GROMACS .gro file of C-alpha atoms in nm:
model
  217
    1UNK     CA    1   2.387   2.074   2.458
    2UNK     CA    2   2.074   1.906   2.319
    3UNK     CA    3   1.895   1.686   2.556
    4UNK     CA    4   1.744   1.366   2.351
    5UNK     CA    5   1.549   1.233   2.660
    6UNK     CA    6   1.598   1.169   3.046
    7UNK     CA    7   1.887   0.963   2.970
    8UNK     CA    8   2.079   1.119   2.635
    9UNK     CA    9   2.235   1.393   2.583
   10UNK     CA   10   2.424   1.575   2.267
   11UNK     CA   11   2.680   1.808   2.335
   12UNK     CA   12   2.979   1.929   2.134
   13UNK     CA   13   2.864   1.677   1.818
   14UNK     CA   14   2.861   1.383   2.121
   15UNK     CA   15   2.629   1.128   2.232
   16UNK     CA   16   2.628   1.146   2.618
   17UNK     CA   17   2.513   0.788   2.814
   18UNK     CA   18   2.521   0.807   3.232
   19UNK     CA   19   2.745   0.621   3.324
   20UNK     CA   20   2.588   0.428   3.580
   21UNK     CA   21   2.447   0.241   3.334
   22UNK     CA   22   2.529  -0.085   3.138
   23UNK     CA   23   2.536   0.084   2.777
   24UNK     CA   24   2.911   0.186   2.678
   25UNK     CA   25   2.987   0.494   2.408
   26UNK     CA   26   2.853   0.460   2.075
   27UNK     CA   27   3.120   0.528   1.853
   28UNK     CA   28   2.950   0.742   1.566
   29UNK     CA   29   2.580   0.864   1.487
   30UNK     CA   30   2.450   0.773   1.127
   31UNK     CA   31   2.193   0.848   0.953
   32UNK     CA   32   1.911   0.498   0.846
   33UNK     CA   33   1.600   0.578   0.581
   34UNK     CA   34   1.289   0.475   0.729
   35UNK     CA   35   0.954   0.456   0.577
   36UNK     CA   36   0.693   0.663   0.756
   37UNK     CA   37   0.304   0.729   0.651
   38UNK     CA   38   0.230   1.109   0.557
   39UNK     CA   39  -0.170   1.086   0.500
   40UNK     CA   40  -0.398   0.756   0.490
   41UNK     CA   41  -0.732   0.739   0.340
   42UNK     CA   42  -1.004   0.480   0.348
   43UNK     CA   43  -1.251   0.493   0.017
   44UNK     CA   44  -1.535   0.306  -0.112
   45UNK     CA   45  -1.644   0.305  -0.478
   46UNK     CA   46  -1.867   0.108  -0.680
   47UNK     CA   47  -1.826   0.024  -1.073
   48UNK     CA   48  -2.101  -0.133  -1.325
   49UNK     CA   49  -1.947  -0.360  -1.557
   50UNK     CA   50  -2.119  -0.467  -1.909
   51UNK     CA   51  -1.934  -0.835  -1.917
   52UNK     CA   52  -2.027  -1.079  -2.218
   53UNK     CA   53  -1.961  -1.409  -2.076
   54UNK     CA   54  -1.856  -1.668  -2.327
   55UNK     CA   55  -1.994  -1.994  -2.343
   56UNK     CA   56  -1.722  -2.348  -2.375
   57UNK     CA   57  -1.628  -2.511  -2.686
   58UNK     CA   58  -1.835  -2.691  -2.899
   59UNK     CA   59  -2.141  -2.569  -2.657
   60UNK     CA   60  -2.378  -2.387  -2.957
   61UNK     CA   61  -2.719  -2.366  -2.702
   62UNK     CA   62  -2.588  -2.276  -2.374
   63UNK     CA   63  -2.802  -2.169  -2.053
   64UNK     CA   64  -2.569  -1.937  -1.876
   65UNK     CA   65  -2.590  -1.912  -1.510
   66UNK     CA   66  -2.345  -1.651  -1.307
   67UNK     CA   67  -2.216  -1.857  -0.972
   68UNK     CA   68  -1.961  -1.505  -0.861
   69UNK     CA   69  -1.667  -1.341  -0.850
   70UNK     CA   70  -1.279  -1.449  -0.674
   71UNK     CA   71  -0.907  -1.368  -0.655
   72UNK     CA   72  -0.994  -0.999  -0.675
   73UNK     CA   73  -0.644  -0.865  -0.719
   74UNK     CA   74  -0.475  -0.497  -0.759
   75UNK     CA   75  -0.322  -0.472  -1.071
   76UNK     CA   76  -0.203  -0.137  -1.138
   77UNK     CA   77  -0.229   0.201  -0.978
   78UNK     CA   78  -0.125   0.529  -1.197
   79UNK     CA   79  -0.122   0.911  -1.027
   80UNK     CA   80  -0.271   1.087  -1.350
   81UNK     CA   81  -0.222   1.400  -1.139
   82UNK     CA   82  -0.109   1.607  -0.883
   83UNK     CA   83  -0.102   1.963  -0.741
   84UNK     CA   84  -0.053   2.152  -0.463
   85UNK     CA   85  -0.366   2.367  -0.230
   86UNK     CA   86  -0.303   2.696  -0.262
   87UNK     CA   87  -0.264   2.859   0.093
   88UNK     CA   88  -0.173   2.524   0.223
   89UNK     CA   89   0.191   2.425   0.275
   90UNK     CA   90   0.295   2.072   0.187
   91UNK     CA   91  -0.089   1.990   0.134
   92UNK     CA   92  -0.158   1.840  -0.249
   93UNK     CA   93  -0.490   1.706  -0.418
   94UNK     CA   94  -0.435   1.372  -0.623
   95UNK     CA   95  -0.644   1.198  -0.884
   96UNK     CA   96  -0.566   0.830  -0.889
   97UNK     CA   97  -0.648   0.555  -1.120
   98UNK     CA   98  -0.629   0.185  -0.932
   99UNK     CA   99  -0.701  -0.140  -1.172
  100UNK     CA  100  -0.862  -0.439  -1.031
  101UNK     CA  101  -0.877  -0.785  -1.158
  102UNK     CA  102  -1.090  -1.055  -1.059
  103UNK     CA  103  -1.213  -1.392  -1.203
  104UNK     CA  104  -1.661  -1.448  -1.284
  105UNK     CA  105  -1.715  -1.781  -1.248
  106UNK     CA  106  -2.023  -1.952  -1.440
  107UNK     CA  107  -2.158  -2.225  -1.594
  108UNK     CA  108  -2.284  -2.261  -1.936
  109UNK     CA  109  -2.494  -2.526  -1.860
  110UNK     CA  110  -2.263  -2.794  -1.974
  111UNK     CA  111  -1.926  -2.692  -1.828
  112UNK     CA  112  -1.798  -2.501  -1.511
  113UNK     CA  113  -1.611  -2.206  -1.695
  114UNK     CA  114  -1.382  -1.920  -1.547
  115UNK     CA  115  -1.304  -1.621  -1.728
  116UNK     CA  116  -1.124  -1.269  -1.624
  117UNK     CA  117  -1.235  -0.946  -1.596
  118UNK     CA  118  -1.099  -0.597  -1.502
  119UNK     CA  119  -1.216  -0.254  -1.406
  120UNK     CA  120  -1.095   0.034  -1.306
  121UNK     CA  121  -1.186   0.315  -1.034
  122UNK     CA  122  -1.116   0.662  -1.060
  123UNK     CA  123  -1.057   0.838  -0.763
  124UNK     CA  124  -0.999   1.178  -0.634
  125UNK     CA  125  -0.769   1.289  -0.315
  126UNK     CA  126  -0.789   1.654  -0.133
  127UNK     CA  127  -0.589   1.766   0.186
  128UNK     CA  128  -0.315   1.499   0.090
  129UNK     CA  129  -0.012   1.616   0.329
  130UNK     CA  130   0.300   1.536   0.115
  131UNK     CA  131   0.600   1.750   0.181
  132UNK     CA  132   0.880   1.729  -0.074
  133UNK     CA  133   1.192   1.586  -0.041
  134UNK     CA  134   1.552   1.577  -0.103
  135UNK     CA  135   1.655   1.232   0.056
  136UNK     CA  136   1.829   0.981  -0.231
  137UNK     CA  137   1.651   0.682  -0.141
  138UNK     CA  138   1.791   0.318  -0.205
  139UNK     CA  139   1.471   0.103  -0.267
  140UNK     CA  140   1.638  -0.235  -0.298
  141UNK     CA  141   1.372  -0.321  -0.565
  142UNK     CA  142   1.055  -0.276  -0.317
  143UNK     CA  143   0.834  -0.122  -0.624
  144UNK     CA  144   0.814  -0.485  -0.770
  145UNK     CA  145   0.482  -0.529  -0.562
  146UNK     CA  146   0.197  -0.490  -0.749
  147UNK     CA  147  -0.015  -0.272  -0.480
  148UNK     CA  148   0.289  -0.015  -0.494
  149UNK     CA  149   0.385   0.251  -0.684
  150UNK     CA  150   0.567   0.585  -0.683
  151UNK     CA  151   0.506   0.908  -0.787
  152UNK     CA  152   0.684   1.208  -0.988
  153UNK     CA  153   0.652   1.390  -0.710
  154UNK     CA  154   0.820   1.122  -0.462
  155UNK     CA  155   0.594   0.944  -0.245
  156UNK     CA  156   0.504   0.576  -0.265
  157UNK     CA  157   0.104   0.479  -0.290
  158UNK     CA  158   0.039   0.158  -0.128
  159UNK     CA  159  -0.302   0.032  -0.154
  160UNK     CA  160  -0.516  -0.282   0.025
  161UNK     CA  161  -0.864  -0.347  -0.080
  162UNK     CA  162  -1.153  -0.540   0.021
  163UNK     CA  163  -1.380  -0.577  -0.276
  164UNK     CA  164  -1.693  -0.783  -0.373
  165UNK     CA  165  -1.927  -0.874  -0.627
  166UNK     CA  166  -2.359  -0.776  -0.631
  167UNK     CA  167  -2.628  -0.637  -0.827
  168UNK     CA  168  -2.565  -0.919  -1.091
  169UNK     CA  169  -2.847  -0.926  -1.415
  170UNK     CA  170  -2.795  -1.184  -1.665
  171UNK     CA  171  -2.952  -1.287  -1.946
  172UNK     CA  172  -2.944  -1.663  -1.987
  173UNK     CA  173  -2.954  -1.715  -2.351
  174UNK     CA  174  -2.718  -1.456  -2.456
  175UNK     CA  175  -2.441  -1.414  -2.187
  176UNK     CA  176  -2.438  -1.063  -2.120
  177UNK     CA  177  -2.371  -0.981  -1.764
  178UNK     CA  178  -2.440  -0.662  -1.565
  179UNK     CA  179  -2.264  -0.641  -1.264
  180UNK     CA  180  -2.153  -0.409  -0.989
  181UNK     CA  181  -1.805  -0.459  -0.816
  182UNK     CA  182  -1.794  -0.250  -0.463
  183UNK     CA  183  -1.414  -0.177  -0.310
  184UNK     CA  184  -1.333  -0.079   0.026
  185UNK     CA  185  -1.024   0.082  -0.029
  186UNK     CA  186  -0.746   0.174   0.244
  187UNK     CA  187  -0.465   0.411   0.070
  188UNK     CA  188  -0.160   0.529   0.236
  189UNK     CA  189   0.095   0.803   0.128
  190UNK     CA  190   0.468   0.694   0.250
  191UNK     CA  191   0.757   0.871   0.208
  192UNK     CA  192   1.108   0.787   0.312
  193UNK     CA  193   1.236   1.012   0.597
  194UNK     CA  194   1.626   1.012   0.808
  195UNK     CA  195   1.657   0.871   1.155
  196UNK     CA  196   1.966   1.028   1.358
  197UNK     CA  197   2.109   0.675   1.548
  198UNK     CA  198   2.419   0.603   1.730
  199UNK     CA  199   2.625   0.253   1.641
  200UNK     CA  200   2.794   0.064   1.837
  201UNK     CA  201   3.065  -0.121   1.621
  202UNK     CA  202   2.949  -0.450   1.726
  203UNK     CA  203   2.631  -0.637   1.822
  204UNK     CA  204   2.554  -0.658   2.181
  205UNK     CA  205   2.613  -0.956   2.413
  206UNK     CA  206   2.328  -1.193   2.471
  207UNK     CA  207   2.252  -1.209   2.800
  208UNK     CA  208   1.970  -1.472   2.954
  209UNK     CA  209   1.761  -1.398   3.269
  210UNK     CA  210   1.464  -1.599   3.424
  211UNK     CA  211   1.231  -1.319   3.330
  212UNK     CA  212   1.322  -1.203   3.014
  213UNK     CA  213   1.632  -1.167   2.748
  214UNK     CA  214   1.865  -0.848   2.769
  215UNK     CA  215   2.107  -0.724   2.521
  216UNK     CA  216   2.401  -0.536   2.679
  217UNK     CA  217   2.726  -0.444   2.502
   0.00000   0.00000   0.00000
């Protein structure tokens, strides 16, 4: 007999419920896939960028002025590698490679111009706990998100970043643009894992009370 908690028990391949409660017998345990952070790591880099802004049509004499950068977005994020730390069991070391693109707004001194820019940070991982795994997993197309991706070795990188713009030198005649891009960035390691669960056959009643809602089968 396996005791699950003050209330559940497991014996002979059985879920057990006290019956002085209002729960009846689940008819079956199953196993569910459910997505569960292994290591999370919070990073902040900083990039130079040489940009050559260009000026609009038609302009032959423009006066550039930089006004900033938006819509930072996360384009792409590659593992280049991966390998385990010797004497340490399900521990690896990663080297990642995020893209970023965001938009430098500016005039030329006749028009209001946007143009697009990317860079990319490099970053390196240690003490990354990522056991391996056997579970098939059925994604139902989650890797479509731009801020996701998987790796050879199984887990799934998700990424969030806070970035911004400074340092900016410019020269106003010629276009060229110097500029630093900072990112705070907050990088999780999630692999899918199997929940044991009983089922019921049937979804509970719904059952109102002045204080709160209760489901019951």
């Amino acid at each position: 007999m396996i005791k699950c908690n003050s209330e559940y028990t497991l014996e002979d391949g059985h879920l057990e419920i006290p019956t002085a409660g209002s729960l009846s017998k689940p008819k079956e345990l199953v196993y569910i896939q459910a997505l569960k952070i292994m290591s999370q790591f919070s990073v902040k880099k900083r990039v130079t960028r040489n940009i050559a802004l260009t000026p609009g049509k038609g302009v032959t004499c423009p006066s550039f002025k930089f006004i900033g950068a938006d819509n930072f977005q996360i384009i792409g994020i590659n593992a280049i590698s991966h390998a385990n730390l010797p004497k340490k069991k399900n521990m690896k070391r990663f080297q990642l490679s995020i893209e970023v693109k965001y938009d430098l707004l500016y005039s030329d001194g006749f028009n209001k111009l946007v143009q697009t820019d990317m860079a990319i940070f490099n970053i390196s991982l240690n003490n990354v706990y990522c056991p391996d795994s056997s579970i098939k997993c059925y994604t139902r197309g989650l890797w479509n998100a731009a801020a996701r991706e998987t790796t050879s070795c199984g887990p799934i990188i998700e990424v969030e970043a806070l970035a911004e713009e400074f340092g900016d030198v410019l020269s106003p005649c010629t276009g060229a643009l110097i500029l630093d891009v900072g990112v705070f960035f907050s990088i999780r390691f999630e692999r899918y894992v199997q929940l044991l669960v009983p089922t019921y056959g049937s979804f509970p009643e719904q059952i109102s009370t002045k204080e709160s809602f209760m489901y019951l089968s």
